[in-house]
Amino acid sequence: MQLNDTLLVVAEHTSAGYAGRTRANARSAQLTAAFALDYSTGGERLTHRVSGASYVALPLTATPLQNARMLYRALRDRQASTLNIAGNGIRTLHQHGWTQMQVDFAVLTTISRVHAHWPLTHIFSGGQTGADLSGLIAAQVLGIPATGTFPLGFIQRGINGLDVPHTREEITSQVLAGAEAVREVLRDLALLAT
């Protein structure tokens, strides 16, 4: 499948804070899936609170198969086909020894297993580094339409904890480059298997 930026909408919330776009993304989807190692962060508590019963925790300590089973059940139980991908940012994940690429593969592997049996029609995300970004990358790799809604200024928090503004084009390039990097590794793995 070719990478296709027409499947990706990069949107800007009217607020520069994180809470507004967290609420917007949770309300846009029928279910929020939180990929995290630390569910006690302020962002994770807010995501759970605003998502209410339409929330499923998918700990990155579980295998992608275990998470796929939990996600499949949650989607089926709600008859949902739209998903908000949330979770820890790269700063928190890095503190636990995770890289962006590791999170990308954990989210992609989970989503691809579910999507094969319960097709997703749209993925939403807050677009932050870590799990949010992985959701947009997985959507691009799998050909699922996706919307990333960022704080005003297309703000992303980096591994150093600093909030950095971006342009829509920079974010689009970031997602496409991440998807291409994942696809390259998948191609290499396929070659090794032959």
Coordinates of C-alpha atoms in Angstrom, one line a residue:
M1 CA 0.0 0.0 0.0
Q2 CA 1.3 3.4 -0.9
L3 CA 1.6 6.2 1.7
N4 CA -1.2 8.7 1.1
D5 CA -1.4 12.0 2.9
T6 CA -5.0 12.5 1.7
L7 CA -5.9 9.9 4.3
L8 CA -4.5 12.3 7.0
V9 CA -6.2 15.4 8.4
V10 CA -3.9 17.5 10.6
A11 CA -6.2 19.9 12.6
E12 CA -5.5 22.6 15.1
H13 CA -7.7 23.1 18.2
T14 CA -8.7 26.7 19.1
S15 CA -6.9 26.3 22.5
A16 CA -3.2 26.1 23.0
G17 CA -3.7 23.8 26.0
Y18 CA -3.9 20.1 25.9
A19 CA -7.2 19.6 27.7
G20 CA -9.3 21.0 24.8
R21 CA -7.9 18.8 22.1
T22 CA -8.1 15.8 24.5
R23 CA -11.8 16.3 24.9
A24 CA -12.3 16.9 21.2
N25 CA -10.6 13.7 20.2
A26 CA -12.4 11.6 22.8
R27 CA -15.8 13.0 21.7
S28 CA -14.9 12.5 18.0
A29 CA -14.5 8.7 18.3
Q30 CA -16.8 5.9 19.6
L31 CA -14.0 4.4 21.7
T32 CA -10.7 5.7 23.2
A33 CA -7.8 3.3 23.4
A34 CA -5.0 4.4 25.8
F35 CA -1.6 2.8 25.1
A36 CA 0.5 3.5 28.2
L37 CA 3.0 2.4 30.8
D38 CA 2.0 5.0 33.3
Y39 CA -1.7 5.6 33.8
S40 CA -1.2 8.0 36.7
T41 CA 0.0 11.0 34.5
G42 CA -2.3 14.0 34.3
G43 CA -2.9 13.4 30.6
E44 CA -3.9 9.8 31.2
R45 CA -6.3 10.7 34.0
L46 CA -7.9 13.4 31.9
T47 CA -8.3 11.1 28.9
H48 CA -10.0 8.5 31.1
R49 CA -12.2 11.0 32.7
V50 CA -13.4 12.6 29.4
S51 CA -13.8 9.3 27.7
G52 CA -15.9 7.8 30.5
A53 CA -17.3 4.3 29.7
S54 CA -15.9 4.6 26.1
Y55 CA -12.3 3.9 27.3
V56 CA -10.1 0.9 27.2
A57 CA -6.6 0.8 28.7
L58 CA -4.1 -1.2 26.6
P59 CA -0.9 -1.4 28.7
L60 CA 2.3 -1.5 26.7
T61 CA 3.5 -4.2 29.2
A62 CA 0.9 -6.6 27.6
T63 CA 1.6 -8.3 24.3
P64 CA 0.1 -6.8 21.1
L65 CA -2.0 -10.0 20.8
Q66 CA -3.4 -9.5 24.4
N67 CA -4.1 -5.8 23.6
A68 CA -5.7 -6.7 20.3
R69 CA -8.1 -9.1 22.1
M70 CA -9.1 -6.4 24.6
L71 CA -9.5 -3.8 21.9
Y72 CA -11.5 -6.1 19.7
R73 CA -13.9 -6.9 22.6
A74 CA -14.3 -3.3 23.5
L75 CA -15.1 -2.3 19.9
R76 CA -17.5 -5.2 19.4
D77 CA -19.3 -4.6 22.6
R78 CA -19.9 -0.9 21.6
Q79 CA -20.4 -1.7 17.9
A80 CA -17.8 0.9 17.3
S81 CA -15.7 1.5 14.2
T82 CA -14.0 4.8 15.1
L83 CA -11.1 4.9 17.5
N84 CA -9.3 7.6 19.4
I85 CA -5.7 6.6 20.1
A86 CA -4.3 8.1 23.2
G87 CA -1.6 7.3 25.7
N88 CA 1.8 8.3 27.1
G89 CA 4.0 10.8 25.4
I90 CA 7.6 9.9 24.4
R91 CA 9.0 11.7 27.5
T92 CA 7.2 9.3 29.8
L93 CA 7.8 6.3 27.6
H94 CA 11.5 7.1 27.3
Q95 CA 11.8 7.2 31.1
H96 CA 10.7 3.5 30.9
G97 CA 13.2 2.7 28.2
W98 CA 10.9 2.8 25.1
T99 CA 11.6 4.5 21.8
Q100 CA 9.1 6.0 19.4
M101 CA 9.7 3.1 17.0
Q102 CA 8.9 0.5 19.7
V103 CA 5.6 2.3 20.4
D104 CA 4.9 2.6 16.7
F105 CA 5.2 -1.2 16.3
A106 CA 3.2 -2.0 19.4
V107 CA 0.3 0.2 18.3
L108 CA 0.5 -0.9 14.7
T109 CA 0.6 -4.6 15.6
T110 CA -2.4 -4.2 17.9
I111 CA -4.4 -2.1 15.4
S112 CA -3.6 -4.3 12.4
R113 CA -4.8 -7.5 14.2
V114 CA -8.1 -5.8 15.2
H115 CA -8.6 -4.1 11.8
A116 CA -8.3 -7.4 10.0
H117 CA -11.4 -8.8 11.9
W118 CA -13.2 -5.6 12.9
P119 CA -12.6 -2.9 10.3
L120 CA -12.0 0.6 11.6
T121 CA -13.4 3.5 9.6
H122 CA -11.5 6.4 11.2
I123 CA -8.7 6.9 13.8
F124 CA -8.5 10.1 15.8
S125 CA -5.5 11.2 17.8
G126 CA -4.1 14.2 19.7
G127 CA -0.9 13.8 17.6
Q128 CA 1.5 14.1 20.5
T129 CA 4.8 12.2 20.5
G130 CA 4.5 8.6 21.8
A131 CA 1.2 6.7 21.5
D132 CA -0.8 9.5 19.8
L133 CA 1.7 9.8 17.0
S134 CA 1.8 6.0 16.7
G135 CA -1.9 6.0 16.1
L136 CA -1.6 8.3 13.2
I137 CA 1.4 6.3 11.8
A138 CA -0.6 3.0 12.1
A139 CA -3.6 4.5 10.3
Q140 CA -1.3 5.6 7.5
V141 CA 0.3 2.2 7.2
L142 CA -3.0 0.4 7.2
G143 CA -4.8 2.9 4.9
I144 CA -7.3 4.1 7.5
P145 CA -8.5 7.7 7.4
A146 CA -7.1 9.6 10.4
T147 CA -7.4 13.0 12.1
G148 CA -4.9 14.4 14.4
T149 CA -6.1 17.4 16.4
F150 CA -3.3 19.3 18.0
P151 CA -3.2 22.2 20.5
L152 CA -3.2 25.7 18.8
G153 CA 0.1 26.1 17.0
F154 CA 0.4 22.3 16.3
I155 CA 2.2 21.9 19.6
Q156 CA 4.0 18.7 20.4
R157 CA 5.8 17.9 23.6
G158 CA 9.2 16.4 23.0
I159 CA 11.4 13.9 24.8
N160 CA 12.9 16.8 26.8
G161 CA 9.4 17.9 28.0
L162 CA 9.4 21.1 26.0
D163 CA 6.3 22.2 24.0
V164 CA 7.4 23.0 20.4
P165 CA 5.1 24.6 17.8
H166 CA 5.0 23.1 14.3
T167 CA 3.3 23.8 10.9
R168 CA 0.7 21.5 9.4
E169 CA 3.2 20.5 6.8
E170 CA 5.8 19.6 9.4
I171 CA 3.3 17.3 11.2
T172 CA 2.2 15.7 7.9
S173 CA 5.8 15.0 7.0
Q174 CA 6.5 13.6 10.4
V175 CA 3.6 11.1 10.2
L176 CA 4.5 10.1 6.6
A177 CA 8.2 9.7 7.5
G178 CA 7.2 7.6 10.6
A179 CA 5.0 5.4 8.4
E180 CA 7.7 5.0 5.8
A181 CA 10.2 4.0 8.5
V182 CA 7.8 1.4 9.9
R183 CA 7.1 0.0 6.4
E184 CA 10.9 -0.2 5.7
V185 CA 11.4 -2.3 8.8
L186 CA 8.4 -4.5 7.8
R187 CA 9.9 -5.0 4.3
D188 CA 13.3 -5.9 5.8
L189 CA 11.6 -8.4 8.1
A190 CA 9.7 -9.9 5.2
L191 CA 13.0 -10.4 3.3
L192 CA 14.6 -12.1 6.3
A193 CA 11.6 -14.5 6.6
T194 CA 12.1 -15.6 3.0

